[in-house]
Coordinates of C-alpha atoms and ligand atoms in Angstrom, one line a residue:
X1 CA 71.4 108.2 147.3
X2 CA 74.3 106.0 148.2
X3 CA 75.0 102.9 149.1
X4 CA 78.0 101.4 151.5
X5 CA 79.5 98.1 149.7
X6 CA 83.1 97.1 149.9
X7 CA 84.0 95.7 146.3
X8 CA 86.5 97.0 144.0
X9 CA 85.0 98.3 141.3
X10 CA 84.6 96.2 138.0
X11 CA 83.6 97.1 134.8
X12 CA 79.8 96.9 134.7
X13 CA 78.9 94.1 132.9
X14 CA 75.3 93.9 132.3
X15 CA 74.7 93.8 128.3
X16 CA 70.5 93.7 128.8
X17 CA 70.9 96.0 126.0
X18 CA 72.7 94.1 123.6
X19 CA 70.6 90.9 123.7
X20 CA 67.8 89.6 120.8
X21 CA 65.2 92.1 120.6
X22 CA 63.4 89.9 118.7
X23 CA 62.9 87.3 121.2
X24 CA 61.7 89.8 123.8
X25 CA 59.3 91.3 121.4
X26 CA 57.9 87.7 121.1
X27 CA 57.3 87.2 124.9
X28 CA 55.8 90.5 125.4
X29 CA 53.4 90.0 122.5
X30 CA 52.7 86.5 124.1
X31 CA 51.9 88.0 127.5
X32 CA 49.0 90.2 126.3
X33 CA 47.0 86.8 126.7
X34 CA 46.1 85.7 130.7
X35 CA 46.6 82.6 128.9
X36 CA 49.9 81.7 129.6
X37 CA 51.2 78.4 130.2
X38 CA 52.7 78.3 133.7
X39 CA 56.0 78.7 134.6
X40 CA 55.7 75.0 135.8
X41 CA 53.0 72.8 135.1
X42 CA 53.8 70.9 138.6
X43 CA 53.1 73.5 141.4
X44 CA 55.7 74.9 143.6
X45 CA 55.9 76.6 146.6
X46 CA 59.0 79.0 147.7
X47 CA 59.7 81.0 150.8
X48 CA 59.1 84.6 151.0
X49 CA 60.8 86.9 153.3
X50 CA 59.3 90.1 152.3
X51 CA 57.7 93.6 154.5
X52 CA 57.1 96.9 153.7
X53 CA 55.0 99.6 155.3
X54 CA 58.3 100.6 157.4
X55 CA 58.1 96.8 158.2
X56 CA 54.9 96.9 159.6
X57 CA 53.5 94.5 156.8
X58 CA 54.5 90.9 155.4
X59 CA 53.6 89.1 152.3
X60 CA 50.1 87.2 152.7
X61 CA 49.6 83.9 151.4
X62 CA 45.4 84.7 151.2
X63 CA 46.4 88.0 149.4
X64 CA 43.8 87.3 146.2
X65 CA 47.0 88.8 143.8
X66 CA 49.2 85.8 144.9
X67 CA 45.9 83.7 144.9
X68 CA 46.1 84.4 141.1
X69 CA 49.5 84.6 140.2
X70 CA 49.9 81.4 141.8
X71 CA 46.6 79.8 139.2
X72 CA 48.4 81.5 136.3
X73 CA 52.1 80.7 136.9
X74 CA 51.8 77.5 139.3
X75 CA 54.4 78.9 141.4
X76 CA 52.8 80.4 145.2
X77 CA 54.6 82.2 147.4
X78 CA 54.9 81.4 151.2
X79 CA 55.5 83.8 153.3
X80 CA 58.3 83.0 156.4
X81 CA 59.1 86.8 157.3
X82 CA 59.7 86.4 161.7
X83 CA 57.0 88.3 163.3
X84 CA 58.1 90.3 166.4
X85 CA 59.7 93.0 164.8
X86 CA 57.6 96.4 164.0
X87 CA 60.4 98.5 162.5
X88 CA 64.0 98.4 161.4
X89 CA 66.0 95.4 160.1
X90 CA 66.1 92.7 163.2
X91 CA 63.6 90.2 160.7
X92 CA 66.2 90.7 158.0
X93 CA 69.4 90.7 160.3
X94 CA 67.8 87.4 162.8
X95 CA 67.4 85.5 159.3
X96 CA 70.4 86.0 158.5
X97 CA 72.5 85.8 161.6
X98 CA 70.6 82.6 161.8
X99 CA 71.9 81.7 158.3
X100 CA 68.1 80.6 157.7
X101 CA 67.5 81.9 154.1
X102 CA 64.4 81.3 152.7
X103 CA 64.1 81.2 148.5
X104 CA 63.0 85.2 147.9
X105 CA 63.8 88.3 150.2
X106 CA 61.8 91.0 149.0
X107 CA 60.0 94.5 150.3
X108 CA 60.9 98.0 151.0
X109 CA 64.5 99.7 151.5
X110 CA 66.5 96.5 150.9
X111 CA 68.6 97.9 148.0
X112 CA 72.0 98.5 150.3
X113 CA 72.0 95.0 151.4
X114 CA 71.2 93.4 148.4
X115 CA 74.0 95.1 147.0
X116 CA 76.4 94.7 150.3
X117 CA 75.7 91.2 150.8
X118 CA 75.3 89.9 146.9
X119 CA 78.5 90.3 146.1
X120 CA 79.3 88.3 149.5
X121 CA 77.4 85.4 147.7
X122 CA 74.3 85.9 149.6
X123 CA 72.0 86.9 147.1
X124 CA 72.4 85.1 143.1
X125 CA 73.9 88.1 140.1
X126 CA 70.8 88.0 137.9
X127 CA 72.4 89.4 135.0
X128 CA 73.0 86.1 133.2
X129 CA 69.4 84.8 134.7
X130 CA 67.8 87.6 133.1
X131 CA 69.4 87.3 129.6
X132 CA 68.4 83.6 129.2
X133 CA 65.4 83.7 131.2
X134 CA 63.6 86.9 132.0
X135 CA 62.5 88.1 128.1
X136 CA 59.6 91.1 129.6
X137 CA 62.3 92.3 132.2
X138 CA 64.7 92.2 129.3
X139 CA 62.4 94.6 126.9
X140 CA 61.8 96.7 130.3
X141 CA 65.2 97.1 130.8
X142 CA 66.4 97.7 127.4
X143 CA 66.2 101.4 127.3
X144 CA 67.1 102.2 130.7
X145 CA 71.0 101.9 131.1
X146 CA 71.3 104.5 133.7
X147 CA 68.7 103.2 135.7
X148 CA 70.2 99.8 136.0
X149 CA 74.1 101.6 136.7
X150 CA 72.1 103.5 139.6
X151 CA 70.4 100.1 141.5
X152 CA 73.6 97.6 140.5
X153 CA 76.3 97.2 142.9
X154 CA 79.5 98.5 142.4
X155 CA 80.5 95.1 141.7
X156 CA 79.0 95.7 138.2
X157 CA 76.3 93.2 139.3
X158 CA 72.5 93.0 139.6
X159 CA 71.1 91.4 143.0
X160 CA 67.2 92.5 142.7
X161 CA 64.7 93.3 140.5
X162 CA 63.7 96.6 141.6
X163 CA 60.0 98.0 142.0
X164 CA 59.5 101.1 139.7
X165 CA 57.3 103.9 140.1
X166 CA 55.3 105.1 137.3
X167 CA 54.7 108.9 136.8
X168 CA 56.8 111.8 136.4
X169 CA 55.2 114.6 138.7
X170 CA 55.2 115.2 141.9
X171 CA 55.2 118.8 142.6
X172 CA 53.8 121.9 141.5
X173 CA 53.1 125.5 141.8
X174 CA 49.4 126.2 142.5
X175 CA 47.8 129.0 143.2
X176 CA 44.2 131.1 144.0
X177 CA 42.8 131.9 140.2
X178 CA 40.0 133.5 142.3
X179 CA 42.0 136.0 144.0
X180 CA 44.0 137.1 140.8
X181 CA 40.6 137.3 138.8
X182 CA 39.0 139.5 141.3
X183 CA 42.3 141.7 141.2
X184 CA 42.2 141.3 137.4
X185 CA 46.0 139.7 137.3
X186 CA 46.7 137.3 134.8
X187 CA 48.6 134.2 135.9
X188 CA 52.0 134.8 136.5
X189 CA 54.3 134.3 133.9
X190 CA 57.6 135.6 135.1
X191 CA 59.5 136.0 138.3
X192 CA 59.0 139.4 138.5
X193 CA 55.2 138.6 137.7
X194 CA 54.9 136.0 141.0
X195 CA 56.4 139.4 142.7
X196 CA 54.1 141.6 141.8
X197 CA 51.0 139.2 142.3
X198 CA 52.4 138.4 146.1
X199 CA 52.2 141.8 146.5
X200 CA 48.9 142.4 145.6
X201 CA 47.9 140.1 147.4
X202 CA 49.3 141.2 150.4
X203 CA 47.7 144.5 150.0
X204 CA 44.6 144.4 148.1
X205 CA 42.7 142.2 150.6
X206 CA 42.0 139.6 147.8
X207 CA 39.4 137.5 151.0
X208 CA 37.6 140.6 150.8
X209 CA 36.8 140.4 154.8
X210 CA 38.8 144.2 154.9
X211 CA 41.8 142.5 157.3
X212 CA 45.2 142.0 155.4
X213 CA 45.3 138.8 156.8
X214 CA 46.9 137.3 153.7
X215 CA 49.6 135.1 153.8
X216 CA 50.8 135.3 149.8
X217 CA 53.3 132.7 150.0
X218 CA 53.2 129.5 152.4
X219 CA 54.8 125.8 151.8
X220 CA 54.5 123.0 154.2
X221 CA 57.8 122.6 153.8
X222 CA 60.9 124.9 154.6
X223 CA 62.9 123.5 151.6
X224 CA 59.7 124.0 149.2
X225 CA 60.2 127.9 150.2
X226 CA 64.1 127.8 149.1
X227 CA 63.4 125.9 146.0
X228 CA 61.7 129.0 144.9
X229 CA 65.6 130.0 144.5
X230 CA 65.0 128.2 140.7
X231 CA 63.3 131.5 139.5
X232 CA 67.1 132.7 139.8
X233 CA 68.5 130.0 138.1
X234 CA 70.0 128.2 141.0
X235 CA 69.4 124.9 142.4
X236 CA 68.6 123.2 145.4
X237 CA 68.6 119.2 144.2
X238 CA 68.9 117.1 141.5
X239 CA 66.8 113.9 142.6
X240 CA 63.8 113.7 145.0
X241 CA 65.7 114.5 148.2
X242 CA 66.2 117.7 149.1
X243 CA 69.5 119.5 149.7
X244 CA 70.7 116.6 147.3
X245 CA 74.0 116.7 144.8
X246 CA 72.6 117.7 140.5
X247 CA 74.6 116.5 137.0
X248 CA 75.3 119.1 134.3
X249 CA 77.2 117.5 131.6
X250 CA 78.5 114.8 133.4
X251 CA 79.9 117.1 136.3
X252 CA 78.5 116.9 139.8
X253 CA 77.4 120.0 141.5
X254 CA 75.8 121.1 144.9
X255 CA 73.4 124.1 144.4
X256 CA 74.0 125.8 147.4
X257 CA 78.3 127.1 147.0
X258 CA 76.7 128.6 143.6
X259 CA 76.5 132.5 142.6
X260 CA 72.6 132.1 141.3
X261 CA 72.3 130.4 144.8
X262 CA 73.6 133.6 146.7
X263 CA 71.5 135.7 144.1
X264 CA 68.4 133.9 144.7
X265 CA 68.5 133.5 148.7
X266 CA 68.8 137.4 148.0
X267 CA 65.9 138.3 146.5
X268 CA 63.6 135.5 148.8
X269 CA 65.0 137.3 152.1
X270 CA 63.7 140.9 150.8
X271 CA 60.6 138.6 149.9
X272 CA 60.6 137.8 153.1
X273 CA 60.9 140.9 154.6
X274 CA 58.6 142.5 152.7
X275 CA 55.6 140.0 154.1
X276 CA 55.4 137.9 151.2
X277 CA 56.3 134.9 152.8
X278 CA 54.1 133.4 155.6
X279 CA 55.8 134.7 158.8
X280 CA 55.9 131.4 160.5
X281 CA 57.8 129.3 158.0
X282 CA 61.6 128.6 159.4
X283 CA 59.2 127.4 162.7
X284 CA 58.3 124.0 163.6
X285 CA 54.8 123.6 162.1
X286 CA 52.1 122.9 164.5
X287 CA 49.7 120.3 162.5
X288 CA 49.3 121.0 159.1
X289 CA 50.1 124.2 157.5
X290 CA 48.9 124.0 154.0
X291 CA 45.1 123.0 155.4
X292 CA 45.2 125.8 158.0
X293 CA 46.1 128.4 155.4
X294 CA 43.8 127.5 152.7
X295 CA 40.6 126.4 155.0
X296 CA 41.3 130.1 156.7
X297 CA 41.2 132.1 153.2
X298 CA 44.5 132.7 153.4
X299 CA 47.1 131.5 151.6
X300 CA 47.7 132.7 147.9
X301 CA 50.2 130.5 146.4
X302 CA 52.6 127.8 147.2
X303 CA 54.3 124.7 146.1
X304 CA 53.1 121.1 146.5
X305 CA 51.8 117.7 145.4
X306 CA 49.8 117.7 142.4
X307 CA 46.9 115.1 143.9
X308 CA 46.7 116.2 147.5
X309 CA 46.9 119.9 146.8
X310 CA 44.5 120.0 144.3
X311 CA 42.1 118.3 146.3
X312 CA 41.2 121.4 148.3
X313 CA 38.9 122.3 146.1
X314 CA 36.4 119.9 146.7
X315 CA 37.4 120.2 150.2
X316 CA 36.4 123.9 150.4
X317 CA 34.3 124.4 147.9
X318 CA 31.4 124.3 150.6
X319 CA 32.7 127.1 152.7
X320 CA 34.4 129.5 150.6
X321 CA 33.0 130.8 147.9
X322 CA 34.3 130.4 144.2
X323 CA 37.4 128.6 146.1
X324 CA 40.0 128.0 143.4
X325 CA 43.5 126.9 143.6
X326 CA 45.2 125.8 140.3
X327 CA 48.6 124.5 139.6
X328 CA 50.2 126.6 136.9
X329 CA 53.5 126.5 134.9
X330 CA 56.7 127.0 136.8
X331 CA 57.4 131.1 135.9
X332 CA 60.0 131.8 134.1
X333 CA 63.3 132.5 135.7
X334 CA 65.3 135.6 135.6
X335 CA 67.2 133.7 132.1
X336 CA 63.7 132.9 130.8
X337 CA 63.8 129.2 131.6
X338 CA 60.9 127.3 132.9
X339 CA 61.8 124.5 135.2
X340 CA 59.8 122.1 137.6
X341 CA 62.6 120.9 139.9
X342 CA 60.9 118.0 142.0
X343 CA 60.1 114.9 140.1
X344 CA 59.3 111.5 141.1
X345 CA 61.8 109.2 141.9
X346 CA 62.7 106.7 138.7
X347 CA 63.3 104.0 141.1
X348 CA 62.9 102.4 144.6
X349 CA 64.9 100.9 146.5
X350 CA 62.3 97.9 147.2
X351 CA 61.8 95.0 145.0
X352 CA 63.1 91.2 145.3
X353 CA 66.4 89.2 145.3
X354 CA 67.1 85.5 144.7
X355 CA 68.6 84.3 147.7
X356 CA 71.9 81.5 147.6
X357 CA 69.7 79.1 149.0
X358 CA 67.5 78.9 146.0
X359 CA 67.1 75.5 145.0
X360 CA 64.4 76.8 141.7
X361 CA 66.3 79.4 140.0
X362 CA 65.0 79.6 137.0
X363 CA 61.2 78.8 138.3
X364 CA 62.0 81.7 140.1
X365 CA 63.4 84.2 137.8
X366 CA 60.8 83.4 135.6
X367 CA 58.5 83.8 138.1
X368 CA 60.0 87.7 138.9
X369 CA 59.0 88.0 135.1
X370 CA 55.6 87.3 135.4
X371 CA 55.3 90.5 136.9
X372 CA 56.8 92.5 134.0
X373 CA 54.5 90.6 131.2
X374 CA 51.5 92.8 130.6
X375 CA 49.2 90.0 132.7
X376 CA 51.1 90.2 135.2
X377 CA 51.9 94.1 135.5
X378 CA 48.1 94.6 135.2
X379 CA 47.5 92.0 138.3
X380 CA 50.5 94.2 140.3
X381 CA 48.9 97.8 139.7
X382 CA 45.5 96.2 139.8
X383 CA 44.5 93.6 141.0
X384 CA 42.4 90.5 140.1
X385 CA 39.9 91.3 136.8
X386 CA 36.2 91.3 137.6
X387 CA 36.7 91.3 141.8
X388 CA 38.6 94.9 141.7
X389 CA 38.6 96.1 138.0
X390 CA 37.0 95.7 135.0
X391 CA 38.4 96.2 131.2
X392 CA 36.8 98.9 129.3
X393 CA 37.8 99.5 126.1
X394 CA 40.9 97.5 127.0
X395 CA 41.8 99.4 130.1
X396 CA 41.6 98.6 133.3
X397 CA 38.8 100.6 135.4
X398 CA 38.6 99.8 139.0
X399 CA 35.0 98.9 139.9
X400 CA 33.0 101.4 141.8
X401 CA 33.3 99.7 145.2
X402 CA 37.0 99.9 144.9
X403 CA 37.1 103.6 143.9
X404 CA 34.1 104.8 146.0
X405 CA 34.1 102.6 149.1
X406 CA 35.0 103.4 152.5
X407 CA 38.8 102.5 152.3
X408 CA 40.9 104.7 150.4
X409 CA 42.4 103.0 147.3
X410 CA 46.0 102.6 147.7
X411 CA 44.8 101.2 151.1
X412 CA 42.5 98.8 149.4
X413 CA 45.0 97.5 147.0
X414 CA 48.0 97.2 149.7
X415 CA 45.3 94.4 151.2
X416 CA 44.8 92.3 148.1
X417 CA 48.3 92.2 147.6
X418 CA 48.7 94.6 144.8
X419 CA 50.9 98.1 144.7
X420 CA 53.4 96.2 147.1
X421 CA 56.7 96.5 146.8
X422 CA 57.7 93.4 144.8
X423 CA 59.8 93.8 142.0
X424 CA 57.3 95.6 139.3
X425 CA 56.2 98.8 137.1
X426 CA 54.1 100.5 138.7
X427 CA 51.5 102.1 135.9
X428 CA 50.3 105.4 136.6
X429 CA 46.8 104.3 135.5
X430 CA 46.1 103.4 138.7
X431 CA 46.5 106.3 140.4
X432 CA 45.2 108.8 137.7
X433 CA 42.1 107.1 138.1
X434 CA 41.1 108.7 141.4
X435 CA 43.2 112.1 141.0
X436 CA 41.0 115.1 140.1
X437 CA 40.3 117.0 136.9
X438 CA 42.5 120.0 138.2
X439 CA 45.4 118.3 139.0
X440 CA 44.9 115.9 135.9
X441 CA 44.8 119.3 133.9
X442 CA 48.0 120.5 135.8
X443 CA 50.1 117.2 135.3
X444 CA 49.1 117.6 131.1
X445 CA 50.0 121.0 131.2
X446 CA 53.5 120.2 132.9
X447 CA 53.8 117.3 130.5
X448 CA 52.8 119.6 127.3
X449 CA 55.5 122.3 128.6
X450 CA 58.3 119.8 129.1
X451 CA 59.1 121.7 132.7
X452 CA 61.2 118.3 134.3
X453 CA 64.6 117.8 134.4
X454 CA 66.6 115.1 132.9
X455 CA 66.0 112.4 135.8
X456 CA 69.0 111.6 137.9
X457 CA 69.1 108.3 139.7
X458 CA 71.9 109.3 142.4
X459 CA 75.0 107.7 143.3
X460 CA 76.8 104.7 145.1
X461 CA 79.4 104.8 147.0
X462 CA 82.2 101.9 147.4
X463 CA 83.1 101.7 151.4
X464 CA 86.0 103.6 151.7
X465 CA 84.2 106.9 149.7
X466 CA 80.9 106.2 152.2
X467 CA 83.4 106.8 155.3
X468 CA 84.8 110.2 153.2
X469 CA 81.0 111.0 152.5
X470 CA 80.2 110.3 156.1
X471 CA 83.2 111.9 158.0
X472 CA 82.2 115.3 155.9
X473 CA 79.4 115.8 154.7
X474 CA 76.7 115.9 158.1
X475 CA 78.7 118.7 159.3
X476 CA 78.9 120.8 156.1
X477 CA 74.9 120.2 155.3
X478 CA 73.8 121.2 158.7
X479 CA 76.2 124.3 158.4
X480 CA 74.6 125.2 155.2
X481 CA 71.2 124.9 156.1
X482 CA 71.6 127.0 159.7
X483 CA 73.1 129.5 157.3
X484 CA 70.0 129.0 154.6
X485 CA 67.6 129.7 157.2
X486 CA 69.4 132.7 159.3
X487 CA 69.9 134.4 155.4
X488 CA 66.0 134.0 154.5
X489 CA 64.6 135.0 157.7
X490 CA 66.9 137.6 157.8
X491 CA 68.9 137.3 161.0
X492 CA 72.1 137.1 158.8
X493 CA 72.8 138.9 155.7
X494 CA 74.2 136.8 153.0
X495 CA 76.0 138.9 151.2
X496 CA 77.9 140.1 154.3
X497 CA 78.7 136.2 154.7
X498 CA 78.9 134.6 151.6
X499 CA 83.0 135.1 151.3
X500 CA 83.9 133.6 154.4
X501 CA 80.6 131.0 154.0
X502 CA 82.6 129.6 151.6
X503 CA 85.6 129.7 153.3
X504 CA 84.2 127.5 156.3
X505 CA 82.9 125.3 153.8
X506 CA 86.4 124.8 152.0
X507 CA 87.9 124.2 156.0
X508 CA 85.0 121.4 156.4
X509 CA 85.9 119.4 152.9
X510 CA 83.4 120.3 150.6
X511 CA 86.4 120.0 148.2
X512 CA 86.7 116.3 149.0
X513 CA 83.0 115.6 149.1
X514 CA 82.8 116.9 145.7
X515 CA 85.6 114.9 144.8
X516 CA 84.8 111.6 145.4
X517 CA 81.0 112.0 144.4
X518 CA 82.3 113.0 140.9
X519 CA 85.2 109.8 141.4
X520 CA 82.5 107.7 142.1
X521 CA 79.7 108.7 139.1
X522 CA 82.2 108.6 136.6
X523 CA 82.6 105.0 137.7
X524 CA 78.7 104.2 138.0
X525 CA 77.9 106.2 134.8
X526 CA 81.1 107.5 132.6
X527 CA 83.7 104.8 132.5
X528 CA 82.5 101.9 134.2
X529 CA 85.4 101.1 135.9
X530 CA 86.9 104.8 136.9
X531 CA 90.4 102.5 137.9
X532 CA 91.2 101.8 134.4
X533 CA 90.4 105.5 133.2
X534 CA 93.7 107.3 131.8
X535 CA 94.0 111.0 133.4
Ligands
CA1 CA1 41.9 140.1 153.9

């Protein structure tokens, strides 16, 4: 959520916001049409340095999406990423030790160093660019101030054009309507509810094979378990990491020094305890957990991807009988509030940068807005019309080879060139289209109840907070997580620690951790420039 750069902080200075409406209204209208003139009506080529897939993968000339933006913006795209290099940065750090930029870096996790090595003069401020050039990333943009703050570097400047996800939901609560019909429980409504159904399924043999063999609660993952802490009102993130820093009203928190936090680790150790929770959760997970519970008959409830959870049920429905496992609405908390705590993220750090060595910067930047115009934002998420989709009704529907083949159909589109991490919106269309009715019914019925949180794009650092950040904060997480876990499972008692808990925490520098995080996103999102704020 941070990222290390050196530069005095300026006011931000993008005014996307403040530019003619009107004129952008015009290009987007234009861009319904595949129609478009080119970009230039003599074809260029530029250099692409671009990977993703943890670097695995580069840019592919023969890709049939660059095939076809190429025919409708006469602009292709060579890739020159070095091969050699399976993971981590050497491509990016050899080209540029070697000083051998090529016109476009692009791909996954580049963020940081666009903004580190922009402001060096490495990589071309696109603010200005984008104003007089870019009208469809303009209209994007227009209503997303707090995104742009969030990617920009603290320079006040824009390096990249990011690639943005498309879809709130991520997570959810799901759990066995079979077993609560057959014990004639509603779905839970309340904490105190999810109690009492945990309960009876831990003692009413809801498998009906006469063993209590049920495991009521189980999560993949550890820190799915101690989100549960949100029935209590406390909190455990505020972006799509876990254990991350939240906003409320413009303060900056961390859930786990808070009283709701104590109050909630509480009530999940007696949960705990009482055999609610699968026994082997705080250990290292052998294979997959979720798929051994539910294939064994198991497991009653838990917390976890819309799509892939979901999906069980046509897994199963073969071997166990009247196998149903729903997502339903985040119970209500002790206070009565409803809350879905994991969301998507708003924004990657992926997309593409102009590098100095640009000798067609406007070609270019025109080019990076292709990919916002609705032609080119359907090519992206897509692919090419008539090979992989077809329109019905004006929609794009991917053709049955694509959605039924033998290739899964993210994997199909990574290898035409589309759903790669350029700079683009990602459109949730694509996805929806192979995610079943019963996680489609559980993302509306998240949607209709309003259960996210205001998004929060996270925080950057300037260089000397990142060392603060650094020096501190490694050795106070991993302090409060050995603590999480010993509380929970019951080796320590929490309320017999939580006095001096906080005490150890004040002797590592939580105080200071908290202090620059709030210094820094009043810079990034209050003031602008926190410097020339009077205290
Ligand atoms: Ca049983």
């Amino acid at each position: 959520m941070k990222a290390a750069t050196k530069i005095t902080p300026i006011a931000f200075a993008i005014c996307l916001a403040t530019t003619l409406i009107s004129n952008a209204a015009t290009a987007a209208d234009s861009s319904q049409s595949t129609n478009l003139p080119p970009i230039t009506t003599k074809p260029i080529t530029l250099d692409i340095h671009f990977h993703y897939h943890e670097r695995k993968t580069q840019y592919n000339n023969d890709w049939p999406v660059e095939k076809r933006a190429s025919e409708l913006t006469g602009i292709s795209l060579n890739n020159v990423t070095t091969s050699g290099f399976d993971t981590g940065n050497e491509s990016f750090n050899l080209m540029r030790a070697n000083g051998d930029w090529p016109d476009i870096v692009g791909g996954t996790n580049l963020r940081a160093k666009f903004n580190q090595y922009g402001p060096l003069g490495e990589f071309l401020p696109l603010n200005d660019l984008i104003d007089q050039h870019a009208p469809n990333i303009r209209a994007f943009f227009e209503d997303k101030q707090d995104l742009i703050k969030s990617i920009s570097a603290p320079d006040g400047n824009l390096y990249h054009i990011p690639y943005v996800p498309d879809g709130k939901f991520g997570r959810a609560y799901f759990i066995r309507k079979d077993w609560l019909d057959k014990l004639a429980l509603p779905v839970p409504q309340t904490v105190d509810d999810v109690y009492n159904v945990l309960t009876a399924f831990l003692n009413e043999d809801p498998n009906g094979n006469g063993i209590k063999d049920e495991i009521p609660f189980f999560v993949r993952d550890f820190e799915e378990l101690v989100r549960l802490v949100t029935l209590w009102d406390a909190r455990t993130s505020g972006t799509d990491s876990w254990h991350d820093f939240y906003v409320s009203d413009n303060t900056v928190h961390h859930g786990y020094v808070k009283e709701e936090y104590r109050h909630g680790i509480t009530q999940l150790a007696k949960w705990y305890a009482e055999g609610l929770i699968d026994k082997d959760v705080g250990t290292a997970n052998s294979g997959d957990i979720r798929t051994q519970r539910l294939s064994k008959n198991q497991g009653g409830m838990t917390h976890d991807w819309f799509a892939s959870t979901a999906s069980f049920n046509d897994k199963l429905a073969a071997d166990i009988k009247g196998f149903s496992f729903i997502p339903f609405a985040p119970p209500k908390s002790v206070s009565g509030k409803r809350i879905e705590e994991h969301r998507r993220t708003s924004v990657k750090p992926d997309g593409w940068a102009i590098t100095k060595n640009n000798k067609r910067v406007v070609e270019t930047i025109k080019y990076f807005d292709f990919w916002f115009s609705s032609a080119g934002r359907r090519l992206a998420n897509f692919g090419v019309e008539g090979e992989h989709y077809t329109l019905v009704d004006g929609q794009p529907v991917f053709t049955d080879e694509m959605l039924n083949g033998d290739v899964p159909v993210n994997t199909k589109l990574w290898s035409i060139g589309a759903q790669v991490p350029r700079g683009f919106h990602q459109d949730y269309a694509y996805e929806r289209q192979w995610t079943n009715e019963i996680a489609l019914a559980g993302i509306d019925l998240y949607e209709a109840g309003n259960y996210l949180l205001k998004p929060f794009y996270g925080i950057n650092l300037n260089a000397e907070e990142t060392d603060t950040f650094d020096f501190y904060w490694n050795t106070l997480l991993t302090y409060m997580l050995e603590r999480q876990e010993e509380w929970i499972l019951g080796t320590r008692d929490i309320n017999k620690d939580w006095d001096t808990y906080l005490v150890q925490l004040e002797k590592l520098g939580i105080s200071k951790v908290m202090q620059i995080m709030q210094t820094a996103y009043n810079r990034q999102y209050i003031t602008g420039n926190a410097e020339l704020t009077e205290e």
